Amino acid sequence: MCGIVGYIGNRQADELIIKGLERLEYRGYDSSGIAILNGALKVHKKQGKVAALRAIVNEHDTTGTLGIGHTRWATHGEPNDINAHPHLGGRGRLALVHNGIIENYGVLKNALMAEGHTFESDTDTEVLVHLIEEIQREGNLSLEEAVRLALNRVEGAYAIAVIDRENPDILVGARKASPLVVGIGEDEFFIGSDASPFLDHTKKVVYLDDNQIASISRTKGLKIKNTANETQPPFIQELDLQIEALEKDGYEHFMLKEIHEQPQTIVDAMRGRISSKDGLVYLRGIEEFANRFVRANRIIIVACGTSYHSGLIGEYLIEDLARIPVEVEYASEFRYRNPILNEGDIVIALSQSGETADTLAALELAKQKGAMIYGIVNSVGSSIARLTDAGSYIHCGPEIGVASTKAFTGQVTVLTILALSLAQKLSTISNTELQQYLRELELIPEKVREVLEENDHIRYIAQEIKNHDNALYLGRGYNFPVALEGALKLKEISYVHAEGYPAAEMKHGPIALIDENMPVIVMATNPSAYEKIVSNVQEVVARKGRVIAIVNQGEKAISKIADHIIEIPATDEPFSPLLSVIPLQLLSYHIAVELGRNVDQPRNLAKSVTVE
Ligand code: M6R
C-alpha cells in the first residue's frame, strides 16, 4: 500500500530516491520521507504529496550515496509528519521504511516499552525498527542478521528497506507478502516496491520471494538469505519495459492516457492468442492444463474491485460459451467463509497488480485445499503470478492511474479468449461459430477507437450532469457487470455516490430514488434484452429521471426519449462489455475533472491494496 525506494552506489541518492517516489506515488500519497546516510542519518518527512518532500529536501543538505525513501498510505496512525516513514530505532542508529502491516506490533511494543523504549509515532513500523536495533545492539550483530532475527518474531506482511548509521556500506531489504524488487546497475543497486523507480538506470532485476532478505553491499554486491538463514542464489531477470510507459505522453492525466491506450492494449492482450484466419485460439496456461480445465467441476473466480467486475463478465462468458459452472467471489469474503473446494475445482484470480492481499490470501487458501489455481494478472513477476500453477498475463503495461481502465479491458479480453478456448475444447460451439467470434474479436480494437472519438461529446454530457450527488447505472446480461464498473469508476474518482443495478432490479427498490435529480446511465446495446431495456428506460423517463443511454449506432426507440445518447458500434453480445465500458470510463473521468478532483490519485485510495 506504500511505496519503497532504496539506493546504494556512487551517485547522489536524494534525487534518485525522490524521483523514484514520484513514480511510486500511485501506491500511496498521504505523506512521504527520505533518509540519507552521510556520516549521520539525515531524515526528512512531510505530510502530503512527494512534491512537499521535494521542497524540503531542496532546502537542506542531503548529499550522500546511500538512502531510503517512502510514500505512504496510512494504516496505523493518521497521515502526518510524525507517522511518515522513515522511522528510526530507539538510539537513532537504524532508519527503516515499510510497506505492509505488523500484526503483532502491540505485543512487541509493550515488551519494548517494558525495557524502556519510548515511541514518537503511532505506527507499527516504528516498533519494528526499534526491535531490529535492539536485537542488533544486544548481540552486536550485523544489520542483516538483526533484521533476520527480528523478522522471525514478526507476524504480518512487510516489505522493508533499512540502513545503518554505523555501516555506510550496506542496504538491507526484506519481504513477506508485500512486493520488493532489487535493481542491479553498474556498481550500484536499487530497491523498489516495483521496478519503476529505477527503470531508467537498469532493467536487470531480482524479485524477492517471501521470507527473503537481500543484503546489498557496495563492495560485495547482492546476497540473499531467507529468514531461516539459508543462502539463496539471486534469480536475475531482464525486464522488457520501456520508460515511456511510465510517462503521461502529453495527456493531462494517466487515467486519460490509459483509457486511450485501450485499442493497443487489447491488441497486446490478444497477440499470438487468436487468429481467425487459422481458427486459432490459444492460451498457453490453458493448453498446459487442458485436461484439468475440460474436466473441471467448477471454476471459481476470486478478485476485488474492478477485477471482481471483470470476473463477473468472465462468469457470463465461460458459462455462456463453454458451459462450465462458474462462481465469482469477492476474495475478502471467500477466504473467511470456509468455502467448499475440492480437487476438481479451478480457482482463477484476477488482479491488475498481482499484489492485492485478499486475492493472494484467497489463492493460498484454494491451493491448501487442493484446487488448481490460475492467475490472470498484469504485473509481471508479482506475488499472484508467482503463486499460481499457471496463468496468463494481460500485457497492458503499467497502469498508473488509481482507477483501473485498461487492465479491466485486458482482463475481459483474456477471459474472452479463455472462454472461447474452453468452448473449442469442449465443442460447446461449432467451428463456424468460433471463426465468426474470432473475426469479430479482431475488430474490437478498431471499434474501441471509434468509441473514443465520442470523447468530446461525453465531456459535454459530463458538464451537464456534474452537479448531481447521485447516479444510477443500469445494464442487463453482459452489461450488468459493466454497470457496476461504471458506478465504481464514478465513485472512486469524483466522490459522487453511484450504484450499479441489473436494469430489471430497478423496480424492486431503486426506482424510489428516481426524480429529476437522478441521472440514470443505461447500457442498451445488447439485442437479447433490448425490448426489456426500452421498457426500463420508459419507466425512468416517466419518473422524470435523466437518461444517458449507451446505444448501438442507428438505434431509434431509446434515442427518442433519452436526454443524451452515446452511440457505439454494434458487436457480438459476449464482447459488448469491451465497448460499453469505454464511455463510462470517459464519463467518470470528465465528471471528476469538472469537479476539480485529483483524478490519478483520488482521496483515501491507493493503486494496490496490500493490506487486508
Ligand atoms: O490490483 P487488483 O486488480 O487486484 O486491484 C483490485 C482493486 O483494488 C482495484 O480494482 C480497485 O478497485 C481499483 N481502484 C478500481 O479502479
PDB file of N, CA and C in Angstrom, residues 76-111:
ATOM      1  N   HIS A  76      -1.638   2.390  10.260  1.00  0.00           N
ATOM      2  CA  HIS A  76      -1.599   2.665  11.703  1.00  0.00           C
ATOM      3  C   HIS A  76      -1.144   4.092  11.929  1.00  0.00           C
ATOM      4  N   GLY A  77      -2.056   4.917  12.408  1.00  0.00           N
ATOM      5  CA  GLY A  77      -1.690   6.312  12.679  1.00  0.00           C
ATOM      6  C   GLY A  77      -2.072   7.200  11.521  1.00  0.00           C
ATOM      7  N   GLU A  78      -2.643   8.354  11.853  1.00  0.00           N
ATOM      8  CA  GLU A  78      -3.129   9.260  10.806  1.00  0.00           C
ATOM      9  C   GLU A  78      -1.972   9.783   9.960  1.00  0.00           C
ATOM     10  N   PRO A  79      -2.293  10.257   8.750  1.00  0.00           N
ATOM     11  CA  PRO A  79      -1.220  10.788   7.910  1.00  0.00           C
ATOM     12  C   PRO A  79      -0.727  12.128   8.462  1.00  0.00           C
ATOM     13  N   ASN A  80       0.459  12.145   9.019  1.00  0.00           N
ATOM     14  CA  ASN A  80       1.074  13.415   9.439  1.00  0.00           C
ATOM     15  C   ASN A  80       2.596  13.269   9.369  1.00  0.00           C
ATOM     16  N   ASP A  81       3.307  14.334   9.709  1.00  0.00           N
ATOM     17  CA  ASP A  81       4.773  14.305   9.564  1.00  0.00           C
ATOM     18  C   ASP A  81       5.396  13.218  10.446  1.00  0.00           C
ATOM     19  N   ILE A  82       4.857  13.085  11.667  1.00  0.00           N
ATOM     20  CA  ILE A  82       5.493  12.156  12.622  1.00  0.00           C
ATOM     21  C   ILE A  82       5.296  10.705  12.194  1.00  0.00           C
ATOM     22  N   ASN A  83       4.094  10.383  11.712  1.00  0.00           N
ATOM     23  CA  ASN A  83       3.837   8.991  11.309  1.00  0.00           C
ATOM     24  C   ASN A  83       4.457   8.641   9.954  1.00  0.00           C
ATOM     25  N   ALA A  84       4.884   9.652   9.210  1.00  0.00           N
ATOM     26  CA  ALA A  84       5.517   9.377   7.910  1.00  0.00           C
ATOM     27  C   ALA A  84       6.798   8.568   8.119  1.00  0.00           C
ATOM     28  N   HIS A  85       7.158   7.765   7.142  1.00  0.00           N
ATOM     29  CA  HIS A  85       8.409   6.997   7.198  1.00  0.00           C
ATOM     30  C   HIS A  85       9.505   7.837   6.534  1.00  0.00           C
ATOM     31  N   PRO A  86      10.772   7.588   6.764  1.00  0.00           N
ATOM     32  CA  PRO A  86      11.382   6.522   7.551  1.00  0.00           C
ATOM     33  C   PRO A  86      11.197   6.752   9.056  1.00  0.00           C
ATOM     34  N   HIS A  87      11.258   5.608   9.787  1.00  0.00           N
ATOM     35  CA  HIS A  87      11.295   5.680  11.245  1.00  0.00           C
ATOM     36  C   HIS A  87      12.676   5.248  11.731  1.00  0.00           C
ATOM     37  N   LEU A  88      13.035   5.777  12.902  1.00  0.00           N
ATOM     38  CA  LEU A  88      14.360   5.499  13.448  1.00  0.00           C
ATOM     39  C   LEU A  88      14.257   4.549  14.630  1.00  0.00           C
ATOM     40  N   GLY A  89      15.327   3.789  14.862  1.00  0.00           N
ATOM     41  CA  GLY A  89      15.404   2.944  16.054  1.00  0.00           C
ATOM     42  C   GLY A  89      15.531   3.821  17.294  1.00  0.00           C
ATOM     43  N   GLY A  90      15.443   3.200  18.478  1.00  0.00           N
ATOM     44  CA  GLY A  90      15.428   3.940  19.743  1.00  0.00           C
ATOM     45  C   GLY A  90      16.668   4.792  19.952  1.00  0.00           C
ATOM     46  N   ARG A  91      17.815   4.336  19.447  1.00  0.00           N
ATOM     47  CA  ARG A  91      19.055   5.102  19.612  1.00  0.00           C
ATOM     48  C   ARG A  91      19.432   5.861  18.343  1.00  0.00           C
ATOM     49  N   GLY A  92      18.514   5.890  17.399  1.00  0.00           N
ATOM     50  CA  GLY A  92      18.752   6.660  16.169  1.00  0.00           C
ATOM     51  C   GLY A  92      19.805   6.061  15.264  1.00  0.00           C
ATOM     52  N   ARG A  93      20.081   4.763  15.435  1.00  0.00           N
ATOM     53  CA  ARG A  93      21.131   4.144  14.613  1.00  0.00           C
ATOM     54  C   ARG A  93      20.583   3.640  13.285  1.00  0.00           C
ATOM     55  N   LEU A  94      19.406   3.060  13.306  1.00  0.00           N
ATOM     56  CA  LEU A  94      18.815   2.497  12.082  1.00  0.00           C
ATOM     57  C   LEU A  94      17.677   3.375  11.572  1.00  0.00           C
ATOM     58  N   ALA A  95      17.528   3.424  10.245  1.00  0.00           N
ATOM     59  CA  ALA A  95      16.357   4.068   9.634  1.00  0.00           C
ATOM     60  C   ALA A  95      15.676   3.024   8.759  1.00  0.00           C
ATOM     61  N   LEU A  96      14.353   2.981   8.810  1.00  0.00           N
ATOM     62  CA  LEU A  96      13.618   1.906   8.116  1.00  0.00           C
ATOM     63  C   LEU A  96      12.353   2.440   7.452  1.00  0.00           C
ATOM     64  N   VAL A  97      12.058   1.924   6.260  1.00  0.00           N
ATOM     65  CA  VAL A  97      10.780   2.188   5.591  1.00  0.00           C
ATOM     66  C   VAL A  97      10.055   0.859   5.415  1.00  0.00           C
ATOM     67  N   HIS A  98       8.739   0.912   5.413  1.00  0.00           N
ATOM     68  CA  HIS A  98       7.951  -0.335   5.489  1.00  0.00           C
ATOM     69  C   HIS A  98       6.668  -0.199   4.690  1.00  0.00           C
ATOM     70  N   ASN A  99       6.325  -1.249   3.974  1.00  0.00           N
ATOM     71  CA  ASN A  99       5.030  -1.365   3.316  1.00  0.00           C
ATOM     72  C   ASN A  99       4.371  -2.637   3.833  1.00  0.00           C
ATOM     73  N   GLY A 100       3.206  -2.512   4.468  1.00  0.00           N
ATOM     74  CA  GLY A 100       2.534  -3.702   4.994  1.00  0.00           C
ATOM     75  C   GLY A 100       2.009  -3.429   6.389  1.00  0.00           C
ATOM     76  N   ILE A 101       1.733  -4.493   7.118  1.00  0.00           N
ATOM     77  CA  ILE A 101       1.216  -4.329   8.483  1.00  0.00           C
ATOM     78  C   ILE A 101       1.886  -5.349   9.401  1.00  0.00           C
ATOM     79  N   ILE A 102       2.439  -4.871  10.512  1.00  0.00           N
ATOM     80  CA  ILE A 102       2.983  -5.778  11.527  1.00  0.00           C
ATOM     81  C   ILE A 102       1.835  -6.076  12.485  1.00  0.00           C
ATOM     82  N   GLU A 103       1.282  -7.293  12.368  1.00  0.00           N
ATOM     83  CA  GLU A 103       0.049  -7.582  13.106  1.00  0.00           C
ATOM     84  C   GLU A 103       0.271  -7.691  14.611  1.00  0.00           C
ATOM     85  N   ASN A 104       1.442  -8.207  15.026  1.00  0.00           N
ATOM     86  CA  ASN A 104       1.678  -8.353  16.472  1.00  0.00           C
ATOM     87  C   ASN A 104       2.460  -7.164  17.033  1.00  0.00           C
ATOM     88  N   TYR A 105       2.294  -6.007  16.415  1.00  0.00           N
ATOM     89  CA  TYR A 105       3.102  -4.868  16.871  1.00  0.00           C
ATOM     90  C   TYR A 105       2.751  -4.449  18.289  1.00  0.00           C
ATOM     91  N   GLY A 106       1.492  -4.691  18.712  1.00  0.00           N
ATOM     92  CA  GLY A 106       1.079  -4.300  20.059  1.00  0.00           C
ATOM     93  C   GLY A 106       1.890  -5.062  21.112  1.00  0.00           C
ATOM     94  N   VAL A 107       1.988  -6.377  20.919  1.00  0.00           N
ATOM     95  CA  VAL A 107       2.733  -7.218  21.867  1.00  0.00           C
ATOM     96  C   VAL A 107       4.202  -6.802  21.891  1.00  0.00           C
ATOM     97  N   LEU A 108       4.757  -6.610  20.693  1.00  0.00           N
ATOM     98  CA  LEU A 108       6.176  -6.238  20.597  1.00  0.00           C
ATOM     99  C   LEU A 108       6.410  -4.877  21.247  1.00  0.00           C
ATOM    100  N   LYS A 109       5.469  -3.970  21.003  1.00  0.00           N
ATOM    101  CA  LYS A 109       5.622  -2.608  21.542  1.00  0.00           C
ATOM    102  C   LYS A 109       5.614  -2.647  23.085  1.00  0.00           C
ATOM    103  N   ASN A 110       4.680  -3.413  23.640  1.00  0.00           N
ATOM    104  CA  ASN A 110       4.616  -3.498  25.110  1.00  0.00           C
ATOM    105  C   ASN A 110       5.914  -4.038  25.679  1.00  0.00           C
ATOM    106  N   ALA A 111       6.461  -5.081  25.010  1.00  0.00           N
ATOM    107  CA  ALA A 111       7.704  -5.680  25.512  1.00  0.00           C
ATOM    108  C   ALA A 111       8.840  -4.651  25.444  1.00  0.00           C
TER     109      ALA A 111
END
